CSV table of N, CA and C in Angstrom, one decimal:
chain,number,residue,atom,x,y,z
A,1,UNK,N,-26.7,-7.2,22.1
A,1,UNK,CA,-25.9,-5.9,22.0
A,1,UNK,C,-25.1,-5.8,20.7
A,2,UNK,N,-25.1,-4.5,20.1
A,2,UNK,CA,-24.7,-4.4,18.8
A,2,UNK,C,-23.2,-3.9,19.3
A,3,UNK,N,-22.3,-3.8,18.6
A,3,UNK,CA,-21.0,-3.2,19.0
A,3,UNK,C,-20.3,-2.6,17.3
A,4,UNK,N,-19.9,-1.3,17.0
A,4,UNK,CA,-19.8,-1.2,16.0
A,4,UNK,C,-18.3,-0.1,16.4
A,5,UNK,N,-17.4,-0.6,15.5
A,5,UNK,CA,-16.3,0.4,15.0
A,5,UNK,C,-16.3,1.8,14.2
A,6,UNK,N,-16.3,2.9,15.0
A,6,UNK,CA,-16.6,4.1,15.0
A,6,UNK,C,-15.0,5.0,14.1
A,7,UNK,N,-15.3,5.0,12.9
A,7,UNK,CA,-14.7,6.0,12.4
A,7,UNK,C,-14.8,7.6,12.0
A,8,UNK,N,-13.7,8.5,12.5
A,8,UNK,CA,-14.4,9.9,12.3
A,8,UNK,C,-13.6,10.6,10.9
A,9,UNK,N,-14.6,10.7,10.3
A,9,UNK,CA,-13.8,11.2,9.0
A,9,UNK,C,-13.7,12.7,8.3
A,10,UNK,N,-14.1,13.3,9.8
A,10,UNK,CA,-13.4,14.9,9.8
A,10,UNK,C,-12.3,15.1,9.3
A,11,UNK,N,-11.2,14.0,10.0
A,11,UNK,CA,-9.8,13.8,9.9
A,11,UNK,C,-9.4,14.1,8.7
A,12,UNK,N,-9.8,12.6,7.8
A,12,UNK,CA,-9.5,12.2,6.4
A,12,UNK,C,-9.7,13.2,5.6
A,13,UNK,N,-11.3,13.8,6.0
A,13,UNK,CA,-11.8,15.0,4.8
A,13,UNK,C,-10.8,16.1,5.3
A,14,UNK,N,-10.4,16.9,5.9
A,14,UNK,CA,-9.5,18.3,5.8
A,14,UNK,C,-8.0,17.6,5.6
A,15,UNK,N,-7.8,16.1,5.7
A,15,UNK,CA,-6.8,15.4,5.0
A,15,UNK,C,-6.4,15.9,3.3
A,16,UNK,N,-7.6,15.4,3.1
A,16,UNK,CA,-7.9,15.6,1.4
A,16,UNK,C,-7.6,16.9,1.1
A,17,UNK,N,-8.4,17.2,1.6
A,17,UNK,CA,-9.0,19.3,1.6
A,17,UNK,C,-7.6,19.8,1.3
A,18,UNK,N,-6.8,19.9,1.9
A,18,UNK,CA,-5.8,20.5,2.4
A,18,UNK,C,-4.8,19.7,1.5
A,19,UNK,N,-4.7,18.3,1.0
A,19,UNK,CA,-3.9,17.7,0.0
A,19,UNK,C,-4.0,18.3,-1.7
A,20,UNK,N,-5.1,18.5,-1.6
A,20,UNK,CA,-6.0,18.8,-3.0
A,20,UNK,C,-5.7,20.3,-3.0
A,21,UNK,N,-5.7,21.5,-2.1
A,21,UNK,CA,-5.0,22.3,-1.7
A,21,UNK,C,-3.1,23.3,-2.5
A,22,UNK,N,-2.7,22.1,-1.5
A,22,UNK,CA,-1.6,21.9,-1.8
A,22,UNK,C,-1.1,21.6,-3.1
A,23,UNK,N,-1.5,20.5,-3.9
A,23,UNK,CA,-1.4,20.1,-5.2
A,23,UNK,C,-1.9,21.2,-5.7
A,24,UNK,N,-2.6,21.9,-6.1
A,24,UNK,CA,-3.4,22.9,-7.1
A,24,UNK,C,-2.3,24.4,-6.9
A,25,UNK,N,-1.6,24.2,-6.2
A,25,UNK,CA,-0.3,24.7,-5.5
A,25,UNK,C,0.7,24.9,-6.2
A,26,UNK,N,1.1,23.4,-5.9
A,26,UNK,CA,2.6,23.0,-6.4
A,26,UNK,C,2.0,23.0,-8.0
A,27,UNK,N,1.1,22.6,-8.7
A,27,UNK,CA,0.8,22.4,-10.0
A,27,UNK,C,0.6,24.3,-10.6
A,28,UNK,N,0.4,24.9,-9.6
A,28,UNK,CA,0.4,26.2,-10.0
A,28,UNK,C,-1.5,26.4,-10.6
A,29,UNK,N,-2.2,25.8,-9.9
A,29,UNK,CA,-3.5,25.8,-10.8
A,29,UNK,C,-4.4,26.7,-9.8
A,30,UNK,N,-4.1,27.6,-9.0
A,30,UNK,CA,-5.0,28.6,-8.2
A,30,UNK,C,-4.8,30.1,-8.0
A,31,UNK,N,-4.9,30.5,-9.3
A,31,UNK,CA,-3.9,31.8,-9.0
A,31,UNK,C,-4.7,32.6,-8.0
A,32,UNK,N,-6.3,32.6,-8.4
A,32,UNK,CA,-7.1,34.0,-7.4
A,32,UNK,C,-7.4,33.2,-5.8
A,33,UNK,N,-7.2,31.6,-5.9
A,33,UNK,CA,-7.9,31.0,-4.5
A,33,UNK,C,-9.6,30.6,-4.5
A,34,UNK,N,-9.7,31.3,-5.4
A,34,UNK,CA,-11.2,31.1,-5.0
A,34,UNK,C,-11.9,29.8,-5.5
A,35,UNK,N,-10.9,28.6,-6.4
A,35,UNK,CA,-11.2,27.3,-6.6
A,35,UNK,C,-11.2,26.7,-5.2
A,36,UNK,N,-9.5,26.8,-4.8
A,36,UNK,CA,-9.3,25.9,-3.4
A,36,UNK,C,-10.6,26.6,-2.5
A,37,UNK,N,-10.8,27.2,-2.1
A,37,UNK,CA,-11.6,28.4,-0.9
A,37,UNK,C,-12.9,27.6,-1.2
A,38,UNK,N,-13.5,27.2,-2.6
A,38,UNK,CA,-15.2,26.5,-2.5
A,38,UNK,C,-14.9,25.2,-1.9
A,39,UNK,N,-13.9,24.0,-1.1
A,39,UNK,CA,-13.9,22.9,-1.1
A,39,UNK,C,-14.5,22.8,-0.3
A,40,UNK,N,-14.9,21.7,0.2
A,40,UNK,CA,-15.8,21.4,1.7
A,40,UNK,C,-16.5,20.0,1.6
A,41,UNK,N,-16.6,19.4,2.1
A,41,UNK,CA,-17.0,18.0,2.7
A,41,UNK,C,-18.3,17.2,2.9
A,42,UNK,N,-18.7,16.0,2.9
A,42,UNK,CA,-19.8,15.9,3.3
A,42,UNK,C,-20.2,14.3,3.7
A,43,UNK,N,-20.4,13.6,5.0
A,43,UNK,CA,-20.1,12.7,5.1
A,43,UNK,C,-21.7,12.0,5.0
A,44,UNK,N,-22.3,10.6,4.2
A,44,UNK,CA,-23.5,10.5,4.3
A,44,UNK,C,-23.3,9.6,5.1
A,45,UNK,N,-23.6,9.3,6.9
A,45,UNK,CA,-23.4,8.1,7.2
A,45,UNK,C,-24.5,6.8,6.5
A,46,UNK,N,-25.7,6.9,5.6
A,46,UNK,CA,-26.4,6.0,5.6
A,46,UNK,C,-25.6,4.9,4.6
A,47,UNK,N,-25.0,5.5,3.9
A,47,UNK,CA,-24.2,5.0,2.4
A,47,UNK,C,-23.1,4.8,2.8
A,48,UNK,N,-22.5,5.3,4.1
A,48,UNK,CA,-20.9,5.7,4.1
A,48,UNK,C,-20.0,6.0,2.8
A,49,UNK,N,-20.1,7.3,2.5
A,49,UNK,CA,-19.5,7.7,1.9
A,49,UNK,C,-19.2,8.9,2.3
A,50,UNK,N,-17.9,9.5,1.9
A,50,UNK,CA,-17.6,11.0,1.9
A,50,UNK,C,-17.7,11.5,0.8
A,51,UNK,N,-18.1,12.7,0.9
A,51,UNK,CA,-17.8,13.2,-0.7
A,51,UNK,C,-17.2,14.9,-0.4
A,52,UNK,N,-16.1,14.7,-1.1
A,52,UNK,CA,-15.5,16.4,-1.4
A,52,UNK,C,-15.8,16.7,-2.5
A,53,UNK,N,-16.5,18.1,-2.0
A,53,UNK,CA,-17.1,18.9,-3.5
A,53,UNK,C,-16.2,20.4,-3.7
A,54,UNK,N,-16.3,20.9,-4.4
A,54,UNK,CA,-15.9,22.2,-4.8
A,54,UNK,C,-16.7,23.0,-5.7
A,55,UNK,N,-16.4,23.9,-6.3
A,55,UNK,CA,-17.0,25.0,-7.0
A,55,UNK,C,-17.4,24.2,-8.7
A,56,UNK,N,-17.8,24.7,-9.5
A,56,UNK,CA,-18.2,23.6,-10.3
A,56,UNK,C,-16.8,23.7,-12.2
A,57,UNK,N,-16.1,25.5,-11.5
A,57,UNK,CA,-14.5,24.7,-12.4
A,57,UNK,C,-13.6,24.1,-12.0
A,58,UNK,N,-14.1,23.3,-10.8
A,58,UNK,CA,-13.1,22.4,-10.6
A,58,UNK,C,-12.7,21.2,-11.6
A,59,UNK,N,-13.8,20.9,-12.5
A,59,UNK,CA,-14.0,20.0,-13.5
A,59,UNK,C,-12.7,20.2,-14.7
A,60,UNK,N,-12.4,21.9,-14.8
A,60,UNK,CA,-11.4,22.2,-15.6
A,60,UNK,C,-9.8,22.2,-14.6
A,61,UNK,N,-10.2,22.4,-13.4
A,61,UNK,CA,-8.9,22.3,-12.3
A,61,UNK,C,-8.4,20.6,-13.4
A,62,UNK,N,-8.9,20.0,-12.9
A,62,UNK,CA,-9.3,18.4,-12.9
A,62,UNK,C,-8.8,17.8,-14.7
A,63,UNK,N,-9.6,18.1,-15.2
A,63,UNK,CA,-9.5,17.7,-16.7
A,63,UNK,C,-9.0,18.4,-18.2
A,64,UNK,N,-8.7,20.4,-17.6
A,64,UNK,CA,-8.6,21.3,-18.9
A,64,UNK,C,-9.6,21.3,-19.3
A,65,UNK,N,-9.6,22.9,-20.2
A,65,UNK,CA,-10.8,22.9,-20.9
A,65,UNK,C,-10.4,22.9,-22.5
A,66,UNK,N,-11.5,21.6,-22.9
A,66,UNK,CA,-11.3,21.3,-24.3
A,66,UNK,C,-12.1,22.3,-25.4
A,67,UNK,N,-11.4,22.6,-26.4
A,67,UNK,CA,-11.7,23.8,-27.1
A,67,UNK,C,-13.0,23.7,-27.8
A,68,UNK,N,-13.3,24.7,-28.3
A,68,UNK,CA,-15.0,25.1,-28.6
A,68,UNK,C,-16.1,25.9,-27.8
A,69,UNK,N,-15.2,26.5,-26.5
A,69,UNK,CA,-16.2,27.4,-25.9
A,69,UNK,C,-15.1,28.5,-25.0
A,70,UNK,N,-15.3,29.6,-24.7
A,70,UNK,CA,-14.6,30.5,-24.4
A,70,UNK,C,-15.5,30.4,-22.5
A,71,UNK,N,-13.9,30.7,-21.8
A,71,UNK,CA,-14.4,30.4,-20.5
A,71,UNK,C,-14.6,32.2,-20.6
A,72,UNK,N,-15.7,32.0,-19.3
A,72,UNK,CA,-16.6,33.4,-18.8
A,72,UNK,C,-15.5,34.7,-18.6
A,73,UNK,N,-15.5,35.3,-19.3
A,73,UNK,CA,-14.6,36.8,-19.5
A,73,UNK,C,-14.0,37.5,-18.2
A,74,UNK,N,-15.0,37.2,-16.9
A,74,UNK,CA,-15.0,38.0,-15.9
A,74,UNK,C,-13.8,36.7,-15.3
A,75,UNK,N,-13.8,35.4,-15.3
A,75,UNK,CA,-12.8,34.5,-14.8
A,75,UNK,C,-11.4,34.8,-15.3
A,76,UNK,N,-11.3,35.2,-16.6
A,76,UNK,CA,-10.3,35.5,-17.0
A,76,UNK,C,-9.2,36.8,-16.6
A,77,UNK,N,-10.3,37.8,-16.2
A,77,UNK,CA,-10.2,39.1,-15.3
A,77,UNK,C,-9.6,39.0,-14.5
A,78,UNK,N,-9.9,37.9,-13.9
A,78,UNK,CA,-9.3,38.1,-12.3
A,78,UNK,C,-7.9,37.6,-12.3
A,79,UNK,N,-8.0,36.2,-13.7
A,79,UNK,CA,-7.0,35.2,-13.1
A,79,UNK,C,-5.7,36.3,-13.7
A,80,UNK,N,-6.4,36.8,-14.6
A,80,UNK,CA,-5.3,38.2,-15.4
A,80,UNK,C,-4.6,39.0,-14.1
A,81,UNK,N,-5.4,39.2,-13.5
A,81,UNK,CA,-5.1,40.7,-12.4
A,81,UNK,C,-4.4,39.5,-11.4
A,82,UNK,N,-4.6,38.7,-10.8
A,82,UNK,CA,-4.1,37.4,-9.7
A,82,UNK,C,-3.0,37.8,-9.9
A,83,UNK,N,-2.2,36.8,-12.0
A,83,UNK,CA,-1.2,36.7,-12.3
A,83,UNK,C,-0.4,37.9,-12.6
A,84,UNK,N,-0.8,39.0,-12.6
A,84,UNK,CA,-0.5,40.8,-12.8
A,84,UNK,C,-0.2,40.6,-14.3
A,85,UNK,N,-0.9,40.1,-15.1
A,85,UNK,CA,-1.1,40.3,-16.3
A,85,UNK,C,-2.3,42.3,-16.8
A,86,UNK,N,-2.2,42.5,-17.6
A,86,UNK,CA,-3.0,43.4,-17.9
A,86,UNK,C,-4.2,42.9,-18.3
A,87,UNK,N,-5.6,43.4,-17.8
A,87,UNK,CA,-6.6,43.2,-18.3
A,87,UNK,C,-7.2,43.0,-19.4
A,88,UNK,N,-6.5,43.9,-20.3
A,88,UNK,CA,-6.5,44.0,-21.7
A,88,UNK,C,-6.2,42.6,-22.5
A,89,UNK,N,-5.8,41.9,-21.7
A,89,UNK,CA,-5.2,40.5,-22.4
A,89,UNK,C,-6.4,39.6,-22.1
A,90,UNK,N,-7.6,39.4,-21.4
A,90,UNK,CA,-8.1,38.6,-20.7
A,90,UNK,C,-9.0,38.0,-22.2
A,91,UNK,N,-9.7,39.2,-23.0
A,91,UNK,CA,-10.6,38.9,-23.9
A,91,UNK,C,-9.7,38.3,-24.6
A,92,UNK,N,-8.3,38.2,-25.8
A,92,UNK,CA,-7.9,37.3,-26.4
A,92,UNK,C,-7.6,36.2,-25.4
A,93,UNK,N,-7.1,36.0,-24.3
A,93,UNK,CA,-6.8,35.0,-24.0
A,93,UNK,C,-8.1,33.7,-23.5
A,94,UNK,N,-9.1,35.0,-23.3
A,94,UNK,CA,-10.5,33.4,-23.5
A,94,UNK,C,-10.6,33.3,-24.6
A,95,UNK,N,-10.5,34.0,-25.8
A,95,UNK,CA,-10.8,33.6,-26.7
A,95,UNK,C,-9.6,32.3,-27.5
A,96,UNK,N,-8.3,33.0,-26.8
A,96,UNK,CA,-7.6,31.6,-27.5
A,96,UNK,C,-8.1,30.0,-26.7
A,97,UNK,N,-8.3,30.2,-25.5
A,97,UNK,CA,-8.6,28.9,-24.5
A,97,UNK,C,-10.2,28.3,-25.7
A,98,UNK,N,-11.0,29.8,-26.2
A,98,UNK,CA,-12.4,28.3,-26.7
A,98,UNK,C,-11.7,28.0,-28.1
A,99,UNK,N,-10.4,28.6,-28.3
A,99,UNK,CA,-10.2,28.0,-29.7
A,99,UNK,C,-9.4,26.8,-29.7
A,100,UNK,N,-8.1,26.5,-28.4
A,100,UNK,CA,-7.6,25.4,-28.5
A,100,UNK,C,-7.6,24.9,-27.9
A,101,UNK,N,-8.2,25.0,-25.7
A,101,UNK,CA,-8.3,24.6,-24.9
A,101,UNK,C,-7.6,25.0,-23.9
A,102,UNK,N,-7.2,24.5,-22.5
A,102,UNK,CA,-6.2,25.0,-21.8
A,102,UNK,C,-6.4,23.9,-21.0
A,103,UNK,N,-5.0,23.7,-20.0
A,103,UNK,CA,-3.7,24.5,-20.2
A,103,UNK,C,-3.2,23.2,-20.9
A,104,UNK,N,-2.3,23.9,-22.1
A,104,UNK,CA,-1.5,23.3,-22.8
A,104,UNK,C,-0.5,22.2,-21.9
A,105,UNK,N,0.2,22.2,-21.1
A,105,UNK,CA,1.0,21.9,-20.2
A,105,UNK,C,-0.2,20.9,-19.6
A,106,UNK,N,0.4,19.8,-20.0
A,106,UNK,CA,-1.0,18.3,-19.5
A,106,UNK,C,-0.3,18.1,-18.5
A,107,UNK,N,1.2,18.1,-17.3
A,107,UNK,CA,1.3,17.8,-16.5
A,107,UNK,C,0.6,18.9,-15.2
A,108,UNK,N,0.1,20.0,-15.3
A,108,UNK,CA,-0.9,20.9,-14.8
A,108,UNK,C,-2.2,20.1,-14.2
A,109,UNK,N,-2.6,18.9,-15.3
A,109,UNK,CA,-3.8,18.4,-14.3
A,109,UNK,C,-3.7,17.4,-14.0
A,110,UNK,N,-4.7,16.8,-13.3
A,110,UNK,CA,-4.7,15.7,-12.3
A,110,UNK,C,-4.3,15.9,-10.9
A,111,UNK,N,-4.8,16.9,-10.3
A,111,UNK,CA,-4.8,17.4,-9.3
A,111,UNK,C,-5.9,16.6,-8.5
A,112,UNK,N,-6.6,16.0,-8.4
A,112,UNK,CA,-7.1,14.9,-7.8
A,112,UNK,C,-6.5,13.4,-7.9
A,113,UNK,N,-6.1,12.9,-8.8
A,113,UNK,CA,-5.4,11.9,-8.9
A,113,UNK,C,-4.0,11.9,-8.0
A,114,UNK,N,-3.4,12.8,-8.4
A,114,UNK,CA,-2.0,13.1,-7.6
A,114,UNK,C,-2.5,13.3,-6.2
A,115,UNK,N,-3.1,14.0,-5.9
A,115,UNK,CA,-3.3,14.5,-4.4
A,115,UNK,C,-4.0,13.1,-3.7
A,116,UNK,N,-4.5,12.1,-4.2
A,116,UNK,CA,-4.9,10.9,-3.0
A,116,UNK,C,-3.7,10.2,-4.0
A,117,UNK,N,-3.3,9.9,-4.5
A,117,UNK,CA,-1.7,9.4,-4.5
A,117,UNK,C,-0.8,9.5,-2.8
A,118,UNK,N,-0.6,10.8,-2.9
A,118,UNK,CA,0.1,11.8,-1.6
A,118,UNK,C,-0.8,11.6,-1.0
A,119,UNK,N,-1.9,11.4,-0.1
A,119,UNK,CA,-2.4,11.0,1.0
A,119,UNK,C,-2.7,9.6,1.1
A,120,UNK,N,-3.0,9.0,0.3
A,120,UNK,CA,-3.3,7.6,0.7
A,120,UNK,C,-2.7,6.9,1.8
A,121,UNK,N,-1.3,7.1,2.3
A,121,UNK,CA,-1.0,6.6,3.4
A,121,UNK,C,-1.4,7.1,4.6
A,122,UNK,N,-1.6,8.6,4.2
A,122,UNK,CA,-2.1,9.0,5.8
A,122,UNK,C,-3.5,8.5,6.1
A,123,UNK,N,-4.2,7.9,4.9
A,123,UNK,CA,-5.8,7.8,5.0
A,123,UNK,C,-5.6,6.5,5.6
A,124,UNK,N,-5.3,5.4,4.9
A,124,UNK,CA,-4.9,4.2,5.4
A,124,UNK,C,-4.6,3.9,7.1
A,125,UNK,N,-3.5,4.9,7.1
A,125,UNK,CA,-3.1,5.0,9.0
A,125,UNK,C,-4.2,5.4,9.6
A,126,UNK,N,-4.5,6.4,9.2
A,126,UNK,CA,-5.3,7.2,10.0
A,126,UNK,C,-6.6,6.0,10.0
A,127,UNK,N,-7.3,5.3,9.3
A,127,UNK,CA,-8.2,4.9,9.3
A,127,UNK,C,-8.1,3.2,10.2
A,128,UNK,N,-6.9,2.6,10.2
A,128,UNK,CA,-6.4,1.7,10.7
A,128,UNK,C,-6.2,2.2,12.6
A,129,UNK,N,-5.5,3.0,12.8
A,129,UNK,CA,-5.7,3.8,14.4
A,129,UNK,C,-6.9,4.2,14.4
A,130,UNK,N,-7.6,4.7,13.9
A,130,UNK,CA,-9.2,5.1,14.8
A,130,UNK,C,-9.6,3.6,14.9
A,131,UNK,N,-9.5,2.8,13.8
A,131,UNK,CA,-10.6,1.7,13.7
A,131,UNK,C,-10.1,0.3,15.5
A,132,UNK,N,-8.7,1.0,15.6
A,132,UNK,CA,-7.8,-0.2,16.2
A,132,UNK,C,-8.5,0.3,17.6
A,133,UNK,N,-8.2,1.7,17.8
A,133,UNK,CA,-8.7,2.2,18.9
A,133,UNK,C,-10.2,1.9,19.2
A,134,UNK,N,-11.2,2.4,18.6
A,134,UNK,CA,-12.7,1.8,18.7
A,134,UNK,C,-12.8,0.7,18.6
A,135,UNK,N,-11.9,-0.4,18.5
A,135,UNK,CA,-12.1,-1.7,18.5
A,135,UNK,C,-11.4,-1.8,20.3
A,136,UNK,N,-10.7,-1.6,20.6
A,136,UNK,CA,-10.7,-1.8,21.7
A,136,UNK,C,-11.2,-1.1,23.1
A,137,UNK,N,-12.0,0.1,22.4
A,137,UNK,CA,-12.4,0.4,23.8
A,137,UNK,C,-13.8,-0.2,23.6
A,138,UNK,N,-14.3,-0.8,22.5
A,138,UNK,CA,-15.9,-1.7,23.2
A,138,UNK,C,-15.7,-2.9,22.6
A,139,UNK,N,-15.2,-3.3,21.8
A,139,UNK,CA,-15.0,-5.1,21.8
A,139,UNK,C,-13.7,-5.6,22.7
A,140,UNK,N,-12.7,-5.1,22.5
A,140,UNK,CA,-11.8,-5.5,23.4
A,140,UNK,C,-12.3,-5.5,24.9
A,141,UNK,N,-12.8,-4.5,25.3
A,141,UNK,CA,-13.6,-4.3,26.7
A,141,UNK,C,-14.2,-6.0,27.1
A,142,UNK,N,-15.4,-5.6,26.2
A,142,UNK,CA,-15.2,-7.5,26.1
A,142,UNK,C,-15.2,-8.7,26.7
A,143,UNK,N,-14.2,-8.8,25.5
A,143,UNK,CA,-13.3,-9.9,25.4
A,143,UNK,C,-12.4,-10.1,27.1
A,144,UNK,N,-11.9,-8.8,27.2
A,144,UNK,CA,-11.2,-9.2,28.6
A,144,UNK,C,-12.4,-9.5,29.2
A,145,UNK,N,-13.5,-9.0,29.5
A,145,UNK,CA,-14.6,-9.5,30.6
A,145,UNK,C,-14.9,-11.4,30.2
A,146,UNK,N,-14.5,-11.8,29.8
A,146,UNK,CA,-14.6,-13.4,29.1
A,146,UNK,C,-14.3,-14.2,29.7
């Protein structure tokens, strides 16, 4: 008989989700939502791994964008209109981002790094209680029968 410790990591992922969330928050890095709003989950049990994905500027959430390319005109539109900037401003302001990068203000990223900083203890708990619990309701079961 095999007996295996059953972790569910629904938990951990809307853990993250909602940490990563938060951070992009407090860092001020979501003005329209529609970065946080692509996040979502994905558990492979063969590999055990989770993987949280998102929308694909998350890469600039995450790292800034280094200069030499102008972000897409219509992103800037919105984040313009989000922030109640005038639209009128959207084309110089991609244009300054592919000249020097963004955002100037380096404590703005690392919104992944910070955010499992801030969770790591809930992940840890969390994953020590499920693991304690599925250890006792089929090996400890068991052991008392011994």
């Amino acid at each position: 008989m095999y007996t295996m410790i059953e972790i569910n990591v629904d938990k951990i992922a809307q853990e993250v989700i909602s940490g990563l969330k938060a951070t992009m928050k407090l860092k001020d890095r979501n003005a329209t939502g529609r970065t946080s709003a692509s996040l979502f989950s994905e558990f492979d049990s063969g590999n055990m791994v989770l993987n949280i994905m998102g929308a694909k500027q998350w890469q600039y959430v995450e790292q800034g964008r280094e200069p030499g390319k102008q972000p897409p005109l219509n992103r800037i539109i919105e984040w313009c209109v989000a922030r109640g900037i005038p639209k009128e401003a959207a084309f110089p302001i991609a244009r300054k981002i592919g000249q020097v990068g963004a955002p100037k203000d380096k404590s703005k990223l690392g919104v992944v790094e910070d955010t499992i900083k801030a969770v790591e203890p809930f992940i840890l708990k969390e994953l020590d209680k499920q693991a304690q619990a599925s250890f006792e309701a089929t090996i400890g079961k068991q052991w008392q029968s011994l």
